[in-house]
Amino acid sequence: MKHQVTTLTTERFSLRPIRAEDTAALYPTFRDEAQMRYWSRGPFASEAELDGWLRDPTWDGHCWIAEETGGNGQAIARLVAIPDMDGVMETGYLVAKHRQGEGIARECMTALLDHLFAPKAEGNGGGYGLRRVWADTDPENAPSNALLVCLGFMREGRLRSQWETHIGVRDSLVWGLLREEWNG
């Protein structure tokens, strides 16, 4: 990965840079057909394939791994921010299947959005100073769409037949959140 990320903390979690051992912890989710249904690709066939994808040194995104504060250090979620244009990033997330429904995505995404919208500072401190964060989801991905609404994202449009994926040609909902709208 090209970008080193700052560790972020919430009441229950630490969001840190990815480590080699995270692949094994996340593989059960990334190989699961139901969990990968609305992704742009199908399930991963092996840990090696997933590791190559998760830790691709040419990928231009920023990746945080959520682990429980005071826990065993095991990865329970992956959150990303992908540069789009100056002041704008796309975001995405996936929570380990055995931990879904616990509010992990909401809590961790709140911390990430705080960081992405926070002003830049000299040196290694501060945030990214973004003006806009956006996401795209499959219209049928009800949990993800509900999370974005809960976080304050506005549905900005529907791109018809946007993606050709492992489950066929899919529409995409585009969601946006502006810095001045963020109430984290």
Tab-separated table of C-alpha atoms in Angstrom, residues 7-179:
chain	number	residue	atom	x	y	z
A	7	THR	CA	-4.185	5.071	14.064
A	8	LEU	CA	-7.634	6.236	15.162
A	9	THR	CA	-9.529	5.261	18.309
A	10	THR	CA	-13.162	5.014	19.332
A	11	GLU	CA	-14.736	3.980	22.608
A	12	ARG	CA	-14.486	0.289	21.667
A	13	PHE	CA	-12.038	0.044	18.761
A	14	SER	CA	-8.665	0.964	17.386
A	15	LEU	CA	-8.382	1.617	13.638
A	16	ARG	CA	-4.814	0.860	12.608
A	17	PRO	CA	-2.717	0.062	9.540
A	18	ILE	CA	-3.105	-3.391	8.025
A	19	ARG	CA	-0.760	-6.213	9.112
A	20	ALA	CA	0.067	-9.552	7.477
A	21	GLU	CA	-1.925	-11.529	10.062
A	22	ASP	CA	-5.129	-9.627	9.238
A	23	THR	CA	-5.616	-11.723	6.111
A	24	ALA	CA	-6.350	-14.895	8.094
A	25	ALA	CA	-8.824	-13.073	10.346
A	26	LEU	CA	-10.706	-11.492	7.431
A	27	TYR	CA	-10.596	-14.449	5.039
A	28	PRO	CA	-13.761	-16.182	6.360
A	29	THR	CA	-15.737	-13.051	5.436
A	30	PHE	CA	-14.029	-12.381	2.099
A	31	ARG	CA	-14.521	-15.989	0.967
A	32	ASP	CA	-18.210	-16.061	1.937
A	33	GLU	CA	-20.594	-15.824	-1.015
A	34	ALA	CA	-23.315	-13.992	0.928
A	35	GLN	CA	-20.865	-11.430	2.336
A	36	MET	CA	-19.373	-10.729	-1.109
A	37	ARG	CA	-22.689	-10.667	-2.955
A	38	TYR	CA	-22.755	-6.911	-3.508
A	39	TRP	CA	-19.055	-6.434	-4.131
A	40	SER	CA	-17.669	-5.791	-7.598
A	41	ARG	CA	-16.064	-9.231	-7.511
A	42	GLY	CA	-16.881	-12.645	-6.142
A	43	PRO	CA	-15.466	-14.370	-3.067
A	44	PHE	CA	-11.729	-14.898	-2.751
A	45	ALA	CA	-10.599	-18.464	-3.427
A	46	SER	CA	-7.615	-18.528	-1.047
A	47	GLU	CA	-5.891	-16.600	1.723
A	48	ALA	CA	-2.981	-15.976	-0.642
A	49	GLU	CA	-5.277	-14.350	-3.206
A	50	LEU	CA	-6.876	-12.195	-0.505
A	51	ASP	CA	-3.508	-11.213	0.966
A	52	GLY	CA	-2.280	-10.077	-2.448
A	53	TRP	CA	-5.391	-7.939	-2.831
A	54	LEU	CA	-5.479	-6.540	0.731
A	55	ARG	CA	-1.807	-5.583	0.766
A	56	ASP	CA	-1.291	-4.679	-2.897
A	57	PRO	CA	1.613	-2.184	-2.913
A	58	THR	CA	0.298	-0.478	-6.063
A	59	TRP	CA	-3.187	0.235	-4.681
A	60	ASP	CA	-3.680	3.965	-4.150
A	61	GLY	CA	-6.171	3.769	-1.278
A	62	HIS	CA	-5.870	4.295	2.468
A	63	CYS	CA	-6.803	1.270	4.609
A	64	TRP	CA	-7.652	0.957	8.295
A	65	ILE	CA	-8.229	-2.301	10.152
A	66	ALA	CA	-10.532	-2.210	13.182
A	67	GLU	CA	-9.640	-4.259	16.229
A	68	GLU	CA	-11.187	-4.262	19.680
A	69	THR	CA	-9.466	-2.004	22.197
A	70	GLY	CA	-7.836	-4.249	24.781
A	71	GLY	CA	-8.656	-7.300	22.680
A	72	ASN	CA	-6.437	-9.855	20.999
A	73	GLY	CA	-5.534	-7.617	18.053
A	74	GLN	CA	-7.665	-9.611	15.623
A	75	ALA	CA	-9.043	-7.733	12.623
A	76	ILE	CA	-12.824	-7.358	12.762
A	77	ALA	CA	-13.379	-4.793	9.993
A	78	ARG	CA	-11.692	-3.104	7.045
A	79	LEU	CA	-12.376	0.535	6.183
A	80	VAL	CA	-10.960	2.397	3.214
A	81	ALA	CA	-10.703	5.881	1.755
A	82	ILE	CA	-9.783	6.025	-1.915
A	83	PRO	CA	-8.553	9.267	-3.504
A	84	ASP	CA	-10.864	10.580	-6.196
A	85	MET	CA	-9.977	14.212	-6.869
A	86	ASP	CA	-8.505	16.972	-4.728
A	87	GLY	CA	-10.565	17.208	-1.527
A	88	VAL	CA	-12.705	14.155	-2.357
A	89	MET	CA	-12.413	10.471	-1.440
A	90	GLU	CA	-14.584	7.395	-1.860
A	91	THR	CA	-15.119	5.255	1.217
A	92	GLY	CA	-15.967	1.609	1.816
A	93	TYR	CA	-16.151	-0.891	4.666
A	94	LEU	CA	-16.648	-4.548	5.490
A	95	VAL	CA	-17.219	-5.991	8.971
A	96	ALA	CA	-16.294	-9.598	9.763
A	97	LYS	CA	-19.403	-11.718	9.334
A	98	HIS	CA	-19.333	-13.054	12.903
A	99	ARG	CA	-19.374	-9.462	14.268
A	100	GLN	CA	-22.049	-7.856	12.098
A	101	GLY	CA	-25.008	-6.222	13.819
A	102	GLU	CA	-22.939	-4.851	16.738
A	103	GLY	CA	-22.662	-1.247	15.523
A	104	ILE	CA	-19.017	-1.687	14.553
A	105	ALA	CA	-19.348	-0.107	11.105
A	106	ARG	CA	-21.210	2.911	12.470
A	107	GLU	CA	-18.734	3.548	15.284
A	108	CYS	CA	-15.654	3.037	13.133
A	109	MET	CA	-16.992	4.982	10.151
A	110	THR	CA	-17.824	7.882	12.486
A	111	ALA	CA	-14.185	8.015	13.603
A	112	LEU	CA	-12.960	7.694	10.029
A	113	LEU	CA	-15.245	10.470	8.755
A	114	ASP	CA	-14.143	12.726	11.636
A	115	HIS	CA	-10.553	12.134	10.518
A	116	LEU	CA	-11.226	12.581	6.806
A	117	PHE	CA	-13.011	15.903	7.355
A	118	ALA	CA	-10.603	17.215	10.043
A	119	PRO	CA	-8.281	19.996	8.879
A	120	LYS	CA	-4.808	19.084	7.724
A	121	ALA	CA	-1.974	19.900	10.121
A	122	GLU	CA	1.783	20.252	9.856
A	123	GLY	CA	3.759	17.021	10.008
A	124	ASN	CA	1.926	13.767	10.651
A	125	GLY	CA	-0.962	15.161	12.702
A	126	GLY	CA	-4.394	16.302	11.691
A	127	GLY	CA	-6.821	14.904	9.196
A	128	TYR	CA	-7.236	14.960	5.458
A	129	GLY	CA	-9.209	18.208	5.204
A	130	LEU	CA	-11.676	16.728	2.719
A	131	ARG	CA	-14.703	18.643	1.467
A	132	ARG	CA	-16.606	15.533	0.313
A	133	VAL	CA	-16.725	11.781	0.937
A	134	TRP	CA	-18.797	9.517	-1.261
A	135	ALA	CA	-19.751	5.853	-1.504
A	136	ASP	CA	-21.469	3.636	-4.016
A	137	THR	CA	-23.614	0.667	-3.090
A	138	ASP	CA	-25.808	-1.925	-4.698
A	139	PRO	CA	-29.473	-0.860	-4.362
A	140	GLU	CA	-30.281	-4.235	-2.755
A	141	ASN	CA	-27.593	-3.917	-0.063
A	142	ALA	CA	-30.048	-2.748	2.599
A	143	PRO	CA	-27.646	-2.823	5.605
A	144	SER	CA	-25.024	-0.712	3.843
A	145	ASN	CA	-27.584	1.739	2.497
A	146	ALA	CA	-29.112	2.103	5.980
A	147	LEU	CA	-25.674	2.749	7.493
A	148	LEU	CA	-24.959	5.531	5.018
A	149	VAL	CA	-28.314	7.179	5.794
A	150	CYS	CA	-27.574	6.881	9.521
A	151	LEU	CA	-24.178	8.553	8.989
A	152	GLY	CA	-25.825	11.461	7.177
A	153	PHE	CA	-24.961	10.607	3.579
A	154	MET	CA	-27.413	11.860	0.967
A	155	ARG	CA	-28.468	9.623	-1.891
A	156	GLU	CA	-27.353	11.571	-4.941
A	157	GLY	CA	-28.370	9.268	-7.721
A	158	ARG	CA	-28.751	5.863	-9.256
A	159	LEU	CA	-26.421	4.784	-12.039
A	160	ARG	CA	-28.267	2.213	-14.108
A	161	SER	CA	-26.363	-0.883	-15.279
A	162	GLN	CA	-23.176	0.595	-13.803
A	163	TRP	CA	-21.280	-2.558	-12.845
A	164	GLU	CA	-20.878	-5.957	-14.432
A	165	THR	CA	-20.164	-8.252	-11.502
A	166	HIS	CA	-20.141	-11.917	-10.569
A	167	ILE	CA	-23.937	-11.670	-10.017
A	168	GLY	CA	-24.653	-9.861	-13.288
A	169	VAL	CA	-25.096	-6.271	-14.403
A	170	ARG	CA	-25.992	-4.108	-11.402
A	171	ASP	CA	-27.194	-0.594	-10.737
A	172	SER	CA	-25.252	1.553	-8.289
A	173	LEU	CA	-26.517	4.063	-5.742
A	174	VAL	CA	-24.224	7.052	-5.287
A	175	TRP	CA	-24.105	8.595	-1.806
A	176	GLY	CA	-22.368	11.820	-0.792
A	177	LEU	CA	-21.515	13.605	2.438
A	178	LEU	CA	-20.101	17.134	2.573
A	179	ARG	CA	-17.890	18.423	5.374
